[in-house]
Amino acid sequence: MASPSHRRPVRKRRTALVLAVAAAAVGLLVSLVIALRPGGEADTVRTAAQATAGARPTAPPTTRKATPASKTSEAPEASKTSRAPKPAATTPSARPSPTATRPSAPRPASGTAPLAGRIKPGTTYKGVATHYDAKDGDGACLYGPSPDLMVAAMNHTDYETSQACGAYILVRAANGASVTVRITNECPLPCAPGQIDLSKEAFAKLAGLSAGRIPITWSLQSPDMSQTLSIRYKTGSSSHWCGIQALGHRNPLARLEVRTGSGWTRLTRTEYNYFLSPGGTGCGGPLRLTDIYGEQLTVDGIAIRPDTVQPARVQFTRR
């Protein structure tokens, strides 16, 4: 029989067993409490979760806030660009070909003249006719001498800063006689609106020169003609400054433009019937001529040769 020193009493073994079971139960209960509370995972679990989440970028707090629409529309530069697109005219396809002689767009219907000034087609004007010595046919329009003396000076108001230059006018007297003249000069004040100062040769077609002054009616014409228009550069013209004139156009000229790197530039018309480019812009380059009906003709290959009439080989349509 074993000695008492080598055998544990039964009571003591049962007490140790109970304590071991209780300790295990307490540990299990603590684990359950930690696992079930919010954010209560063990440090090792949280650390692993954070390490896994750190491998993927998280959205910053500001992305969870709704951005007002007004700020959104102002922020991107792309939005500003889309609200202000470049004009279509800056693209090469919008510019006419330098060799074109007619516009691609349909011409306005005959009789309509959107670019006409005071003198409009299809309108009959009343006034008086006087006469003057036209000599060689030259005048304020600076076309130069001409053997054709069926010319006239338009009153200052209807001359309209030389826009009447080159216009063909049918003049009728009360007796039924008529004559067609070309405007080459200006009749200064006190010539009244509607008044036309005819060359002596033209006035004689309507009445005797002794009549001096007769009532008339007159209207704009678009005559049948075989000649083409011409271009002339003014004295002193160069690549730094130039004056450009169109001669022999069938219909009144409304605009003259020069070709530049950014498109067409309209030149200012003077009272002496030249279009000026003070800084030399477009001098010697392609030209675009527009009549009062809106028809456009492009002229190329006209060099800067002052006081030289150069044929352009184009002409406006008869109306």
C-alpha atoms as a printed R data frame, in Angstrom:
    type eleno elety resid chain resno       x       y        z
1   ATOM     1    CA   MET     A     1   0.000   0.000    0.000
2   ATOM     2    CA   ALA     A     2   1.375   3.297   -1.107
3   ATOM     3    CA   SER     A     3   2.351   5.748    1.483
4   ATOM     4    CA   PRO     A     4   0.075   8.745    2.053
5   ATOM     5    CA   SER     A     5   2.782  11.098    0.792
6   ATOM     6    CA   HIS     A     6   2.445   9.717   -2.800
7   ATOM     7    CA   ARG     A     7  -1.377   9.863   -3.086
8   ATOM     8    CA   ARG     A     8  -3.428  13.050   -3.365
9   ATOM     9    CA   PRO     A     9  -6.556  13.121   -1.446
10  ATOM    10    CA   VAL     A    10  -9.825  12.686   -3.452
11  ATOM    11    CA   ARG     A    11 -11.163  16.030   -2.219
12  ATOM    12    CA   LYS     A    12  -8.093  17.864   -3.463
13  ATOM    13    CA   ARG     A    13  -8.310  16.251   -6.954
14  ATOM    14    CA   ARG     A    14 -11.960  17.208   -7.321
15  ATOM    15    CA   THR     A    15 -11.226  20.774   -6.280
16  ATOM    16    CA   ALA     A    16  -8.432  21.095   -8.885
17  ATOM    17    CA   LEU     A    17 -10.715  19.705  -11.588
18  ATOM    18    CA   VAL     A    18 -13.479  22.171  -10.747
19  ATOM    19    CA   LEU     A    19 -11.032  25.066  -10.809
20  ATOM    20    CA   ALA     A    20  -9.677  23.986  -14.200
21  ATOM    21    CA   VAL     A    21 -13.196  23.745  -15.706
22  ATOM    22    CA   ALA     A    22 -14.155  27.150  -14.260
23  ATOM    23    CA   ALA     A    23 -11.023  28.741  -15.659
24  ATOM    24    CA   ALA     A    24 -11.779  27.320  -19.091
25  ATOM    25    CA   ALA     A    25 -15.367  28.578  -18.942
26  ATOM    26    CA   VAL     A    26 -14.248  32.052  -17.933
27  ATOM    27    CA   GLY     A    27 -11.763  32.157  -20.828
28  ATOM    28    CA   LEU     A    28 -14.444  31.072  -23.292
29  ATOM    29    CA   LEU     A    29 -16.870  33.696  -21.972
30  ATOM    30    CA   VAL     A    30 -14.248  36.452  -22.272
31  ATOM    31    CA   SER     A    31 -13.538  35.417  -25.853
32  ATOM    32    CA   LEU     A    32 -17.224  35.524  -26.753
33  ATOM    33    CA   VAL     A    33 -17.662  38.982  -25.207
34  ATOM    34    CA   ILE     A    34 -14.686  40.379  -27.121
35  ATOM    35    CA   ALA     A    35 -15.822  38.839  -30.405
36  ATOM    36    CA   LEU     A    36 -19.394  40.117  -30.139
37  ATOM    37    CA   ARG     A    37 -18.770  43.768  -29.140
38  ATOM    38    CA   PRO     A    38 -18.563  46.431  -32.003
39  ATOM    39    CA   GLY     A    39 -15.046  46.765  -33.266
40  ATOM    40    CA   GLY     A    40 -14.057  44.228  -30.644
41  ATOM    41    CA   GLU     A    41 -11.911  41.883  -32.719
42  ATOM    42    CA   ALA     A    42  -8.644  40.875  -31.189
43  ATOM    43    CA   ASP     A    43  -5.607  42.985  -31.826
44  ATOM    44    CA   THR     A    44  -4.168  40.356  -34.119
45  ATOM    45    CA   VAL     A    45  -7.398  40.224  -36.151
46  ATOM    46    CA   ARG     A    46  -7.612  43.993  -36.398
47  ATOM    47    CA   THR     A    47  -3.989  44.228  -37.409
48  ATOM    48    CA   ALA     A    48  -4.475  41.663  -40.173
49  ATOM    49    CA   ALA     A    49  -7.620  43.402  -41.407
50  ATOM    50    CA   GLN     A    50  -5.842  46.750  -41.482
51  ATOM    51    CA   ALA     A    51  -2.938  45.257  -43.367
52  ATOM    52    CA   THR     A    52  -5.332  43.802  -45.948
53  ATOM    53    CA   ALA     A    53  -7.255  47.072  -46.281
54  ATOM    54    CA   GLY     A    54  -4.014  49.018  -46.611
55  ATOM    55    CA   ALA     A    55  -3.273  47.133  -49.828
56  ATOM    56    CA   ARG     A    56  -6.266  48.857  -51.491
57  ATOM    57    CA   PRO     A    57  -6.657  52.680  -51.652
58  ATOM    58    CA   THR     A    58  -9.576  54.052  -49.724
59  ATOM    59    CA   ALA     A    59 -11.632  57.025  -50.908
60  ATOM    60    CA   PRO     A    60 -10.886  60.283  -49.086
61  ATOM    61    CA   PRO     A    61 -13.628  61.659  -46.853
62  ATOM    62    CA   THR     A    62 -14.405  64.499  -49.288
63  ATOM    63    CA   THR     A    63 -15.633  62.054  -51.944
64  ATOM    64    CA   ARG     A    64 -18.458  60.995  -49.685
65  ATOM    65    CA   LYS     A    65 -19.820  64.527  -49.635
66  ATOM    66    CA   ALA     A    66 -22.082  65.673  -52.439
67  ATOM    67    CA   THR     A    67 -20.499  68.503  -54.473
68  ATOM    68    CA   PRO     A    68 -22.857  71.377  -55.459
69  ATOM    69    CA   ALA     A    69 -23.667  71.429  -59.195
70  ATOM    70    CA   SER     A    70 -22.561  75.044  -59.618
71  ATOM    71    CA   LYS     A    71 -19.063  74.252  -58.378
72  ATOM    72    CA   THR     A    72 -18.825  71.139  -60.507
73  ATOM    73    CA   SER     A    73 -19.547  73.121  -63.675
74  ATOM    74    CA   GLU     A    74 -16.912  75.688  -62.859
75  ATOM    75    CA   ALA     A    75 -14.073  73.399  -61.855
76  ATOM    76    CA   PRO     A    76 -12.935  71.478  -64.970
77  ATOM    77    CA   GLU     A    77 -11.074  73.389  -67.655
78  ATOM    78    CA   ALA     A    78 -12.609  71.064  -70.225
79  ATOM    79    CA   SER     A    79 -16.048  72.422  -69.410
80  ATOM    80    CA   LYS     A    80 -14.886  75.980  -70.065
81  ATOM    81    CA   THR     A    81 -13.396  74.946  -73.377
82  ATOM    82    CA   SER     A    82 -16.581  73.201  -74.454
83  ATOM    83    CA   ARG     A    83 -18.628  76.334  -73.745
84  ATOM    84    CA   ALA     A    84 -16.433  78.438  -76.000
85  ATOM    85    CA   PRO     A    85 -15.523  76.376  -79.092
86  ATOM    86    CA   LYS     A    86 -13.329  77.854  -81.784
87  ATOM    87    CA   PRO     A    87 -15.311  79.407  -84.628
88  ATOM    88    CA   ALA     A    88 -15.742  77.184  -87.635
89  ATOM    89    CA   ALA     A    89 -14.339  79.975  -89.776
90  ATOM    90    CA   THR     A    90 -10.824  79.254  -88.469
91  ATOM    91    CA   THR     A    91 -10.768  75.831  -90.076
92  ATOM    92    CA   PRO     A    92  -9.217  75.599  -93.577
93  ATOM    93    CA   SER     A    93 -12.420  74.116  -95.014
94  ATOM    94    CA   ALA     A    94 -14.352  77.310  -94.169
95  ATOM    95    CA   ARG     A    95 -12.040  79.496  -96.264
96  ATOM    96    CA   PRO     A    96 -12.634  79.801 -100.027
97  ATOM    97    CA   SER     A    97 -10.101  78.325 -102.396
98  ATOM    98    CA   PRO     A    98  -7.689  80.963 -103.775
99  ATOM    99    CA   THR     A    99  -8.417  79.783 -107.315
100 ATOM   100    CA   ALA     A   100 -12.211  79.867 -107.012
101 ATOM   101    CA   THR     A   101 -13.975  82.489 -109.093
102 ATOM   102    CA   ARG     A   102 -17.531  81.855 -107.919
103 ATOM   103    CA   PRO     A   103 -19.044  81.286 -104.462
104 ATOM   104    CA   SER     A   104 -20.155  77.771 -103.551
105 ATOM   105    CA   ALA     A   105 -23.272  79.125 -101.830
106 ATOM   106    CA   PRO     A   106 -26.355  79.829 -103.981
107 ATOM   107    CA   ARG     A   107 -26.606  83.377 -105.223
108 ATOM   108    CA   PRO     A   108 -29.442  85.554 -103.954
109 ATOM   109    CA   ALA     A   109 -32.477  85.717 -106.182
110 ATOM   110    CA   SER     A   110 -32.320  88.330 -108.916
111 ATOM   111    CA   GLY     A   111 -33.672  91.667 -107.769
112 ATOM   112    CA   THR     A   112 -32.633  91.265 -104.143
113 ATOM   113    CA   ALA     A   113 -29.573  93.179 -103.026
114 ATOM   114    CA   PRO     A   114 -28.841  92.685  -99.304
115 ATOM   115    CA   LEU     A   115 -25.640  94.758  -99.516
116 ATOM   116    CA   ALA     A   116 -27.089  97.686 -101.444
117 ATOM   117    CA   GLY     A   117 -26.878 101.127  -99.919
118 ATOM   118    CA   ARG     A   118 -29.107 104.007 -100.948
119 ATOM   119    CA   ILE     A   119 -29.306 102.897 -104.580
120 ATOM   120    CA   LYS     A   120 -31.321  99.681 -104.759
121 ATOM   121    CA   PRO     A   121 -32.312  97.584 -107.784
122 ATOM   122    CA   GLY     A   122 -35.928  97.559 -108.874
123 ATOM   123    CA   THR     A   123 -36.486 101.074 -107.510
124 ATOM   124    CA   THR     A   124 -37.292 104.152 -109.574
125 ATOM   125    CA   TYR     A   125 -35.953 107.446 -108.223
126 ATOM   126    CA   LYS     A   126 -37.159 110.954 -109.052
127 ATOM   127    CA   GLY     A   127 -34.891 113.933 -109.432
128 ATOM   128    CA   VAL     A   128 -33.495 116.432 -111.858
129 ATOM   129    CA   ALA     A   129 -30.769 116.235 -114.477
130 ATOM   130    CA   THR     A   130 -28.160 118.919 -115.050
131 ATOM   131    CA   HIS     A   131 -25.041 118.791 -117.202
132 ATOM   132    CA   TYR     A   132 -21.311 119.480 -116.943
133 ATOM   133    CA   ASP     A   133 -18.236 119.281 -119.140
134 ATOM   134    CA   ALA     A   134 -16.951 115.744 -118.525
135 ATOM   135    CA   LYS     A   135 -13.869 116.332 -120.731
136 ATOM   136    CA   ASP     A   136 -12.052 112.965 -120.800
137 ATOM   137    CA   GLY     A   137 -14.641 111.160 -118.669
138 ATOM   138    CA   ASP     A   138 -12.534 111.001 -115.504
139 ATOM   139    CA   GLY     A   139 -13.862 112.162 -112.140
140 ATOM   140    CA   ALA     A   140 -13.956 111.586 -108.386
141 ATOM   141    CA   CYS     A   141 -14.066 107.789 -108.857
142 ATOM   142    CA   LEU     A   142 -10.555 108.003 -110.365
143 ATOM   143    CA   TYR     A   143 -11.224 105.516 -113.129
144 ATOM   144    CA   GLY     A   144  -9.111 107.574 -115.498
145 ATOM   145    CA   PRO     A   145  -9.757 108.863 -119.026
146 ATOM   146    CA   SER     A   146 -12.244 107.003 -121.204
147 ATOM   147    CA   PRO     A   147 -13.421 107.430 -124.795
148 ATOM   148    CA   ASP     A   148 -16.962 106.627 -123.633
149 ATOM   149    CA   LEU     A   149 -18.503 109.889 -122.457
150 ATOM   150    CA   MET     A   150 -21.870 108.425 -121.522
151 ATOM   151    CA   VAL     A   151 -20.978 109.187 -117.913
152 ATOM   152    CA   ALA     A   152 -22.468 111.109 -115.001
153 ATOM   153    CA   ALA     A   153 -21.804 112.514 -111.533
154 ATOM   154    CA   MET     A   154 -24.002 111.230 -108.715
155 ATOM   155    CA   ASN     A   155 -25.244 113.694 -106.103
156 ATOM   156    CA   HIS     A   156 -23.259 113.755 -102.858
157 ATOM   157    CA   THR     A   157 -25.911 111.921 -100.799
158 ATOM   158    CA   ASP     A   158 -26.453 109.019 -103.215
159 ATOM   159    CA   TYR     A   159 -22.724 108.883 -104.030
160 ATOM   160    CA   GLU     A   160 -22.416 107.358 -100.562
161 ATOM   161    CA   THR     A   161 -18.639 107.385 -100.053
162 ATOM   162    CA   SER     A   162 -18.027 106.160 -103.628
163 ATOM   163    CA   GLN     A   163 -20.362 103.157 -103.423
164 ATOM   164    CA   ALA     A   164 -22.169 104.548 -106.476
165 ATOM   165    CA   CYS     A   165 -18.930 104.460 -108.484
166 ATOM   166    CA   GLY     A   166 -19.203 102.203 -111.509
167 ATOM   167    CA   ALA     A   167 -22.975 101.826 -111.252
168 ATOM   168    CA   TYR     A   168 -24.942 101.894 -114.500
169 ATOM   169    CA   ILE     A   169 -28.010 104.138 -114.378
170 ATOM   170    CA   LEU     A   170 -30.909 104.367 -116.830
171 ATOM   171    CA   VAL     A   171 -32.114 107.986 -116.956
172 ATOM   172    CA   ARG     A   172 -35.506 108.891 -118.440
173 ATOM   173    CA   ALA     A   173 -36.814 112.341 -119.319
174 ATOM   174    CA   ALA     A   174 -40.454 113.434 -119.260
175 ATOM   175    CA   ASN     A   175 -40.507 113.409 -123.071
176 ATOM   176    CA   GLY     A   176 -39.779 109.658 -123.133
177 ATOM   177    CA   ALA     A   177 -36.124 109.913 -124.139
178 ATOM   178    CA   SER     A   178 -33.630 107.840 -122.172
179 ATOM   179    CA   VAL     A   179 -29.911 107.232 -121.812
180 ATOM   180    CA   THR     A   180 -27.775 104.789 -119.848
181 ATOM   181    CA   VAL     A   181 -24.749 106.286 -118.108
182 ATOM   182    CA   ARG     A   182 -21.962 105.036 -115.866
183 ATOM   183    CA   ILE     A   183 -21.237 106.876 -112.604
184 ATOM   184    CA   THR     A   184 -17.634 108.124 -112.647
185 ATOM   185    CA   ASN     A   185 -17.926 111.342 -110.670
186 ATOM   186    CA   GLU     A   186 -19.544 113.043 -107.678
187 ATOM   187    CA   CYS     A   187 -21.803 116.077 -107.829
188 ATOM   188    CA   PRO     A   188 -21.034 117.974 -104.609
189 ATOM   189    CA   LEU     A   189 -23.502 119.968 -102.546
190 ATOM   190    CA   PRO     A   190 -25.798 121.735 -103.261
191 ATOM   191    CA   CYS     A   191 -26.655 118.836 -105.586
192 ATOM   192    CA   ALA     A   192 -29.788 117.360 -104.000
193 ATOM   193    CA   PRO     A   193 -30.666 113.698 -103.415
194 ATOM   194    CA   GLY     A   194 -31.982 112.229 -106.662
195 ATOM   195    CA   GLN     A   195 -30.080 114.716 -108.817
196 ATOM   196    CA   ILE     A   196 -27.748 113.448 -111.538
197 ATOM   197    CA   ASP     A   197 -25.246 115.689 -113.277
198 ATOM   198    CA   LEU     A   198 -24.870 114.270 -116.775
199 ATOM   199    CA   SER     A   199 -22.042 114.806 -119.206
200 ATOM   200    CA   LYS     A   200 -23.052 117.217 -121.967
201 ATOM   201    CA   GLU     A   201 -23.006 114.296 -124.383
202 ATOM   202    CA   ALA     A   202 -25.440 112.294 -122.250
203 ATOM   203    CA   PHE     A   203 -27.704 115.259 -121.462
204 ATOM   204    CA   ALA     A   204 -28.034 115.938 -125.184
205 ATOM   205    CA   LYS     A   205 -29.710 112.539 -125.571
206 ATOM   206    CA   LEU     A   206 -32.585 113.805 -123.393
207 ATOM   207    CA   ALA     A   207 -32.920 117.503 -124.236
208 ATOM   208    CA   GLY     A   208 -31.091 120.498 -125.624
209 ATOM   209    CA   LEU     A   209 -28.249 121.840 -123.520
210 ATOM   210    CA   SER     A   210 -30.048 125.152 -123.286
211 ATOM   211    CA   ALA     A   211 -32.704 123.493 -121.093
212 ATOM   212    CA   GLY     A   212 -30.072 123.361 -118.366
213 ATOM   213    CA   ARG     A   213 -32.200 121.456 -115.866
214 ATOM   214    CA   ILE     A   214 -34.961 118.910 -116.510
215 ATOM   215    CA   PRO     A   215 -37.059 116.526 -114.366
216 ATOM   216    CA   ILE     A   216 -36.074 112.871 -114.656
217 ATOM   217    CA   THR     A   217 -36.554 109.414 -113.210
218 ATOM   218    CA   TRP     A   218 -33.717 106.939 -112.962
219 ATOM   219    CA   SER     A   219 -33.024 103.360 -111.903
220 ATOM   220    CA   LEU     A   220 -30.109 100.986 -111.400
221 ATOM   221    CA   GLN     A   221 -29.154  98.672 -114.272
222 ATOM   222    CA   SER     A   222 -27.129  95.482 -114.698
223 ATOM   223    CA   PRO     A   223 -26.125  95.752 -118.347
224 ATOM   224    CA   ASP     A   224 -25.150  93.138 -120.884
225 ATOM   225    CA   MET     A   225 -21.393  93.361 -121.328
226 ATOM   226    CA   SER     A   226 -18.595  91.149 -122.586
227 ATOM   227    CA   GLN     A   227 -15.681  92.703 -120.733
228 ATOM   228    CA   THR     A   228 -14.357  91.339 -117.459
229 ATOM   229    CA   LEU     A   229 -13.420  93.464 -114.481
230 ATOM   230    CA   SER     A   230  -9.870  94.621 -113.715
231 ATOM   231    CA   ILE     A   231  -7.761  95.487 -110.680
232 ATOM   232    CA   ARG     A   232  -5.438  98.443 -110.177
233 ATOM   233    CA   TYR     A   233  -3.050  99.301 -107.332
234 ATOM   234    CA   LYS     A   234  -2.742 102.965 -106.420
235 ATOM   235    CA   THR     A   235   0.396 105.041 -106.837
236 ATOM   236    CA   GLY     A   236   2.804 104.358 -103.974
237 ATOM   237    CA   SER     A   237   1.427 100.905 -103.194
238 ATOM   238    CA   SER     A   238   3.831  98.329 -101.771
239 ATOM   239    CA   SER     A   239   3.823  95.395  -99.372
240 ATOM   240    CA   HIS     A   240   3.692  97.932  -96.505
241 ATOM   241    CA   TRP     A   241   0.772 100.065  -97.741
242 ATOM   242    CA   CYS     A   242  -1.576  99.764 -100.666
243 ATOM   243    CA   GLY     A   243  -4.741 101.077 -102.234
244 ATOM   244    CA   ILE     A   244  -6.748  98.695 -104.429
245 ATOM   245    CA   GLN     A   245  -9.386  99.568 -107.000
246 ATOM   246    CA   ALA     A   246 -11.779  97.434 -109.049
247 ATOM   247    CA   LEU     A   247 -12.756  98.646 -112.521
248 ATOM   248    CA   GLY     A   248 -15.320  97.511 -115.084
249 ATOM   249    CA   HIS     A   249 -17.625  95.656 -112.691
250 ATOM   250    CA   ARG     A   250 -21.138  95.103 -114.010
251 ATOM   251    CA   ASN     A   251 -22.888  95.642 -110.668
252 ATOM   252    CA   PRO     A   252 -22.045  98.117 -107.892
253 ATOM   253    CA   LEU     A   253 -19.237  96.864 -105.680
254 ATOM   254    CA   ALA     A   254 -20.104  96.473 -101.983
255 ATOM   255    CA   ARG     A   255 -16.892  95.044 -100.503
256 ATOM   256    CA   LEU     A   256 -13.274  94.301 -101.294
257 ATOM   257    CA   GLU     A   257 -11.389  91.911  -99.029
258 ATOM   258    CA   VAL     A   258  -7.817  90.615  -98.854
259 ATOM   259    CA   ARG     A   259  -6.703  87.141  -97.816
260 ATOM   260    CA   THR     A   260  -4.745  86.843  -94.567
261 ATOM   261    CA   GLY     A   261  -3.513  83.948  -92.449
262 ATOM   262    CA   SER     A   262  -6.722  84.004  -90.412
263 ATOM   263    CA   GLY     A   263  -9.189  84.436  -93.289
264 ATOM   264    CA   TRP     A   264 -10.564  87.400  -95.208
265 ATOM   265    CA   THR     A   265 -10.100  90.995  -94.065
266 ATOM   266    CA   ARG     A   266 -12.414  93.726  -95.339
267 ATOM   267    CA   LEU     A   267 -10.701  96.925  -96.458
268 ATOM   268    CA   THR     A   268 -12.066 100.426  -95.907
269 ATOM   269    CA   ARG     A   269 -13.406 102.252  -98.945
270 ATOM   270    CA   THR     A   270 -12.439 105.868  -99.549
271 ATOM   271    CA   GLU     A   271 -14.340 108.703 -101.223
272 ATOM   272    CA   TYR     A   272 -11.942 108.468 -104.169
273 ATOM   273    CA   ASN     A   273 -12.947 104.820 -104.768
274 ATOM   274    CA   TYR     A   274  -9.888 102.937 -103.516
275 ATOM   275    CA   PHE     A   275  -9.870 100.323 -100.768
276 ATOM   276    CA   LEU     A   276  -6.977 100.892  -98.387
277 ATOM   277    CA   SER     A   277  -4.731  98.527  -96.454
278 ATOM   278    CA   PRO     A   278  -2.747 100.963  -94.231
279 ATOM   279    CA   GLY     A   279  -0.422  98.319  -92.805
280 ATOM   280    CA   GLY     A   280   0.054  96.375  -96.018
281 ATOM   281    CA   THR     A   281  -2.172  93.479  -94.928
282 ATOM   282    CA   GLY     A   282  -2.994  91.303  -97.939
283 ATOM   283    CA   CYS     A   283  -1.274  93.581 -100.467
284 ATOM   284    CA   GLY     A   284  -0.318  91.494 -103.488
285 ATOM   285    CA   GLY     A   285  -2.334  88.492 -102.323
286 ATOM   286    CA   PRO     A   286  -5.719  87.012 -103.254
287 ATOM   287    CA   LEU     A   287  -8.689  89.399 -103.349
288 ATOM   288    CA   ARG     A   288 -12.393  88.781 -102.844
289 ATOM   289    CA   LEU     A   289 -14.921  91.116 -104.467
290 ATOM   290    CA   THR     A   290 -18.589  91.203 -103.429
291 ATOM   291    CA   ASP     A   291 -21.328  93.050 -105.298
292 ATOM   292    CA   ILE     A   292 -24.514  94.468 -103.769
293 ATOM   293    CA   TYR     A   293 -26.338  91.201 -104.558
294 ATOM   294    CA   GLY     A   294 -23.920  89.220 -102.382
295 ATOM   295    CA   GLU     A   295 -22.160  87.466 -105.259
296 ATOM   296    CA   GLN     A   296 -18.461  86.931 -104.547
297 ATOM   297    CA   LEU     A   297 -15.555  86.643 -106.968
298 ATOM   298    CA   THR     A   298 -12.073  85.544 -105.899
299 ATOM   299    CA   VAL     A   299  -9.128  87.013 -107.805
300 ATOM   300    CA   ASP     A   300  -5.588  85.683 -107.498
301 ATOM   301    CA   GLY     A   301  -2.287  86.439 -109.191
302 ATOM   302    CA   ILE     A   302  -2.593  90.235 -109.172
303 ATOM   303    CA   ALA     A   303   0.867  91.611 -108.415
304 ATOM   304    CA   ILE     A   304   1.545  95.006 -106.853
305 ATOM   305    CA   ARG     A   305   2.086  97.136 -109.960
306 ATOM   306    CA   PRO     A   306   1.002 100.690 -109.185
307 ATOM   307    CA   ASP     A   307  -1.064 102.480 -111.841
308 ATOM   308    CA   THR     A   308  -1.345  99.342 -113.956
309 ATOM   309    CA   VAL     A   309  -4.741  97.959 -114.975
310 ATOM   310    CA   GLN     A   310  -4.589  94.172 -114.660
311 ATOM   311    CA   PRO     A   311  -7.404  91.977 -116.058
312 ATOM   312    CA   ALA     A   312  -9.030  89.684 -113.518
313 ATOM   313    CA   ARG     A   313 -10.878  87.483 -116.079
314 ATOM   314    CA   VAL     A   314 -14.059  87.352 -113.965
315 ATOM   315    CA   GLN     A   315 -17.329  89.281 -113.982
316 ATOM   316    CA   PHE     A   316 -20.468  89.536 -111.841
317 ATOM   317    CA   THR     A   317 -23.688  87.938 -113.060
318 ATOM   318    CA   ARG     A   318 -26.177  90.019 -114.985
319 ATOM   319    CA   ARG     A   319 -29.309  90.761 -112.962
